[in-house]
PDB file of C-alpha atoms in Angstrom:
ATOM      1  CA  UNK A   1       0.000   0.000   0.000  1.00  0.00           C
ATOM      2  CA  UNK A   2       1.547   3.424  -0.885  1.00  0.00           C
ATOM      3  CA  UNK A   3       1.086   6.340   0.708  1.00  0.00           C
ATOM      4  CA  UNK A   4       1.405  10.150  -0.584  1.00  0.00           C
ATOM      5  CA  UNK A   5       2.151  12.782   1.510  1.00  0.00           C
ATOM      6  CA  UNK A   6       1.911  16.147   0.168  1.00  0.00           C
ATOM      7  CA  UNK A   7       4.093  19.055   1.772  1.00  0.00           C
ATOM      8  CA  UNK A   8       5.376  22.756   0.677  1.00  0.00           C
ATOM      9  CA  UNK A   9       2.280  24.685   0.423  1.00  0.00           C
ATOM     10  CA  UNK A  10       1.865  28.223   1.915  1.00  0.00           C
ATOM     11  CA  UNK A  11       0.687  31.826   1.792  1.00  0.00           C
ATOM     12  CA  UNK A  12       2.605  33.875  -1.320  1.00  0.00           C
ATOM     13  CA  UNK A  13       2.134  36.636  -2.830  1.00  0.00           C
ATOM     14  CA  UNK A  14       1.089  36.683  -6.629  1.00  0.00           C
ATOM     15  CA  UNK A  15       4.814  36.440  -8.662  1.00  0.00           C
ATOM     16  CA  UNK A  16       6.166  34.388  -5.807  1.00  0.00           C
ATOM     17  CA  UNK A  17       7.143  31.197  -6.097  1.00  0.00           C
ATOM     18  CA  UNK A  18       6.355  27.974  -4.215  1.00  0.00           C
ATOM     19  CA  UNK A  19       8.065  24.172  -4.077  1.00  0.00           C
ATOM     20  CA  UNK A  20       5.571  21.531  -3.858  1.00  0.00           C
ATOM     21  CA  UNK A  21       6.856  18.279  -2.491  1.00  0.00           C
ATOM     22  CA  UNK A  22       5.403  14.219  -2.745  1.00  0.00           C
ATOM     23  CA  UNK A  23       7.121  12.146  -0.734  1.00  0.00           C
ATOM     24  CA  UNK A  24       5.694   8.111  -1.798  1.00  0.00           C
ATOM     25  CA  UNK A  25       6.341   5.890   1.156  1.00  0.00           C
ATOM     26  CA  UNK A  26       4.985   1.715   1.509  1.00  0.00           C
ATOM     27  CA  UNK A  27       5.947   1.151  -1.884  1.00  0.00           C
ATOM     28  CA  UNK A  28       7.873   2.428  -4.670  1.00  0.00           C
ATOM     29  CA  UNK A  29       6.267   4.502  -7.288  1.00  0.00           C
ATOM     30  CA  UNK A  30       9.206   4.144  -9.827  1.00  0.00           C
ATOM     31  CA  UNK A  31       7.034   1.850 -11.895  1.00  0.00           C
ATOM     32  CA  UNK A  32       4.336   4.766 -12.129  1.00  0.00           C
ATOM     33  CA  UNK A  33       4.264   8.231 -14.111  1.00  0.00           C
ATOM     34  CA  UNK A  34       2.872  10.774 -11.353  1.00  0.00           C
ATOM     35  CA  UNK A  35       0.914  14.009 -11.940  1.00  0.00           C
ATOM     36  CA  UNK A  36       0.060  16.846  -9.376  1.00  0.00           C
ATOM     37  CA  UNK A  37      -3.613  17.806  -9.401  1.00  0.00           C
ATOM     38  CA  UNK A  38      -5.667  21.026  -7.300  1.00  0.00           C
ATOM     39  CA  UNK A  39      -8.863  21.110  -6.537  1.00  0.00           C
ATOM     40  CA  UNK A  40     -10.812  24.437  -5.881  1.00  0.00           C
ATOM     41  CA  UNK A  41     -13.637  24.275  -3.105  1.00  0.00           C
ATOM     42  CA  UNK A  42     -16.473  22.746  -4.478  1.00  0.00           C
ATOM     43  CA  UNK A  43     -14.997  21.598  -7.707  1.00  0.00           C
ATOM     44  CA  UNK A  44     -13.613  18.348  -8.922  1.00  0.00           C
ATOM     45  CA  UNK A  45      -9.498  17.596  -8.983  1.00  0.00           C
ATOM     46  CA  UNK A  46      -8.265  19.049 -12.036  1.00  0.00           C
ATOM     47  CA  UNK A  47      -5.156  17.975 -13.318  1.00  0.00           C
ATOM     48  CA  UNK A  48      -2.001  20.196 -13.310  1.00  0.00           C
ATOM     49  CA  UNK A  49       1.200  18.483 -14.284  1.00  0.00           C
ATOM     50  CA  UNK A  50       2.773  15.252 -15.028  1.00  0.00           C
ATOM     51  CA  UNK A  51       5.781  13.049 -15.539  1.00  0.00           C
ATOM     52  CA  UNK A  52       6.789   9.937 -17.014  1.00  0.00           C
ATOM     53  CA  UNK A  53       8.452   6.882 -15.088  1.00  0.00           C
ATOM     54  CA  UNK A  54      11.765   7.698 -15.194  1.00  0.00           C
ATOM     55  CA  UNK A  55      11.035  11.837 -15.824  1.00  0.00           C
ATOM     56  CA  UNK A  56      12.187  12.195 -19.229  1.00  0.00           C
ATOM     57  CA  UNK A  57       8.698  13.115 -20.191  1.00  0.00           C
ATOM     58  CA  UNK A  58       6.379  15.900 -18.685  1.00  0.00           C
ATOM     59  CA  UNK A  59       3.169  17.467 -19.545  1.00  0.00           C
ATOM     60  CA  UNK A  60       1.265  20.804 -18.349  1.00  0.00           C
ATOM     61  CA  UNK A  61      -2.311  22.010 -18.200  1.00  0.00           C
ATOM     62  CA  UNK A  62      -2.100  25.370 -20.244  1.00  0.00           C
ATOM     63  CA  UNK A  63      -2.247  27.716 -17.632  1.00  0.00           C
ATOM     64  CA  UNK A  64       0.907  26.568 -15.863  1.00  0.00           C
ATOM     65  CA  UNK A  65       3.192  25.917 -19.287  1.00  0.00           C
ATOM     66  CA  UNK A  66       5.703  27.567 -18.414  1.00  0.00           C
ATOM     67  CA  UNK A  67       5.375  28.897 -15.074  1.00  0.00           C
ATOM     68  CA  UNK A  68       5.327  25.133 -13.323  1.00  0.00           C
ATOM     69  CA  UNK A  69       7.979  22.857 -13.586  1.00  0.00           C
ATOM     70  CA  UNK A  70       7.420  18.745 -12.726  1.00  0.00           C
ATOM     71  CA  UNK A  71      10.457  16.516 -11.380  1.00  0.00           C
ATOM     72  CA  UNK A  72      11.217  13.409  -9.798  1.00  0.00           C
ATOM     73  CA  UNK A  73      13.973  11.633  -7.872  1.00  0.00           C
ATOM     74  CA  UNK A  74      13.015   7.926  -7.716  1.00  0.00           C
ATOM     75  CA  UNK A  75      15.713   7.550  -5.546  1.00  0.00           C
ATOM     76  CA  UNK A  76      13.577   9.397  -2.812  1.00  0.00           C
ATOM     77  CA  UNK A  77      11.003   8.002  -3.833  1.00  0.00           C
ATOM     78  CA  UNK A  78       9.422  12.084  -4.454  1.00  0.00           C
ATOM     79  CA  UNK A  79       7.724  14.468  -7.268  1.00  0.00           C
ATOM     80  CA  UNK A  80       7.667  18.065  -7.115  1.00  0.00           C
ATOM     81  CA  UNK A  81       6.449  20.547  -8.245  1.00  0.00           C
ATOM     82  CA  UNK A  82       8.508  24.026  -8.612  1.00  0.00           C
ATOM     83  CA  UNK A  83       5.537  26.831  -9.248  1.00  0.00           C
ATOM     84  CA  UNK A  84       7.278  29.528 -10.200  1.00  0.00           C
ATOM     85  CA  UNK A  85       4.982  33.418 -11.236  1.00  0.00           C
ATOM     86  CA  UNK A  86       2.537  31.907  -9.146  1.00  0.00           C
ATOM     87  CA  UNK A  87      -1.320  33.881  -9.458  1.00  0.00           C
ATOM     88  CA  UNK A  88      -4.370  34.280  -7.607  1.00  0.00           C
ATOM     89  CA  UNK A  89      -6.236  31.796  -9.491  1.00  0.00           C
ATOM     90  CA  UNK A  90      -3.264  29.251  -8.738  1.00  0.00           C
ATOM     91  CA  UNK A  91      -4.738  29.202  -5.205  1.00  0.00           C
ATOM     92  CA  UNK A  92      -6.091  25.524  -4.552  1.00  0.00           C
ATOM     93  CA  UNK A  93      -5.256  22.014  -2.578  1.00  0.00           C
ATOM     94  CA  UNK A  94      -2.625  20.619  -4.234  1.00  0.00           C
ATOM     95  CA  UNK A  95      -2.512  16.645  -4.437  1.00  0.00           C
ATOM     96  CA  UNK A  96      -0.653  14.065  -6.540  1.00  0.00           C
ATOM     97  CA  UNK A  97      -1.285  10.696  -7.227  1.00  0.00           C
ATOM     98  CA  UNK A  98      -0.049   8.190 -10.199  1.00  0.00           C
ATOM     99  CA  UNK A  99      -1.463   8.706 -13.923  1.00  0.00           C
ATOM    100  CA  UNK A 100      -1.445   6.868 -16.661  1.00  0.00           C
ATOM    101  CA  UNK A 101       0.748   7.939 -19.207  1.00  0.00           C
ATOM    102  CA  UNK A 102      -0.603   7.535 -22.638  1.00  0.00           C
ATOM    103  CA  UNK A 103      -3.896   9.216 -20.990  1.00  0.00           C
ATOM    104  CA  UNK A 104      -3.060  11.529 -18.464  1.00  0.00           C
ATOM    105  CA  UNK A 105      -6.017  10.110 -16.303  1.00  0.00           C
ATOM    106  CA  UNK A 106      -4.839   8.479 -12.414  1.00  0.00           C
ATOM    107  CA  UNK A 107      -4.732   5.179 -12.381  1.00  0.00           C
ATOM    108  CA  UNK A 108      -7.720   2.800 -11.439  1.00  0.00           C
ATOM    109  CA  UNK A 109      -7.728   2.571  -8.740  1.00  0.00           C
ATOM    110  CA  UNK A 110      -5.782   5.495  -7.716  1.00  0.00           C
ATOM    111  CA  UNK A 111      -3.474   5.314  -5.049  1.00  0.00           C
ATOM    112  CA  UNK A 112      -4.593   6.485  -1.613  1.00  0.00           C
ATOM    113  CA  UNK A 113      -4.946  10.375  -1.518  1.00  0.00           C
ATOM    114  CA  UNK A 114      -2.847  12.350   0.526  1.00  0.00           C
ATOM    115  CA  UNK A 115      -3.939  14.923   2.634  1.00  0.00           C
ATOM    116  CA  UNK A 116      -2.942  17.678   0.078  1.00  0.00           C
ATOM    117  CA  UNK A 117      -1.227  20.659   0.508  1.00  0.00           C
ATOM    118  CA  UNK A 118      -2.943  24.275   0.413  1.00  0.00           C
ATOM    119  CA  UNK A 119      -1.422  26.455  -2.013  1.00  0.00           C
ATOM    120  CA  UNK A 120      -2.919  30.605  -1.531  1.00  0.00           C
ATOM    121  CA  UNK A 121      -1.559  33.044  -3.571  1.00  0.00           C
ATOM    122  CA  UNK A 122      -2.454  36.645  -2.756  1.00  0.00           C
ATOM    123  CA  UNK A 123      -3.259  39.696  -5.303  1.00  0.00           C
TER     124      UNK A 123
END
């Protein structure tokens, strides 16, 4: 059974920057691609970033190309996420979880949620 744990969230000011951190623990999660997700109150996850197995590969929702940045170390067994010109409307719980690649949908069944991390970006 893996667990996530997200961590690195906080209160920044819009242009700010934030480092997101999810540390895997149980069981590996080399043998998955990952992807970071928020979720706004009241609205479904939507997903934000993610990267292949062994992170030669990433992928962005639009609105953070370019300002987000998705890594790995497999060695730690963690994904982060570097959110860099960070915006009001960035402000959300921030969870991750494993995806499928060819997709970019979390796997059935997902691994167990993490707690998130609350990410509040002020104007």
């Amino acid at each position: 059974q893996v667990q996530l744990a997200e961590s690195g969230g906080g209160l920044v000011q819009a242009g700010g920057s934030l480092r997101l951190s999810c540390a895997a623990s149980g069981r590996t999660v080399t043998n998955y691609a990952m992807g970071w997700f928020r979720q706004y109150p009241g609205k479904e996850r939507e997903f934000v970033a993610a990267i292949s197995r062994v992170g030669g590969s990433s992928y962005y929702l639009d609105s953070v190309n370019g300002r987000f940045t998705i890594s790995r170390d497999n060695v730690k067994n963690t994904v982060y996420l570097q959110m860099d010109s960070l915006k009001p409307e960035d402000t959300a719980v921030y969870y991750c979880n494993a995806v499928e690649w060819e997709t970019i949908v979390v796997v059935t069944p997902p691994l167990s949620w993490g707690q998130g991390t609350q990410v509040t970006v002020s104007s």
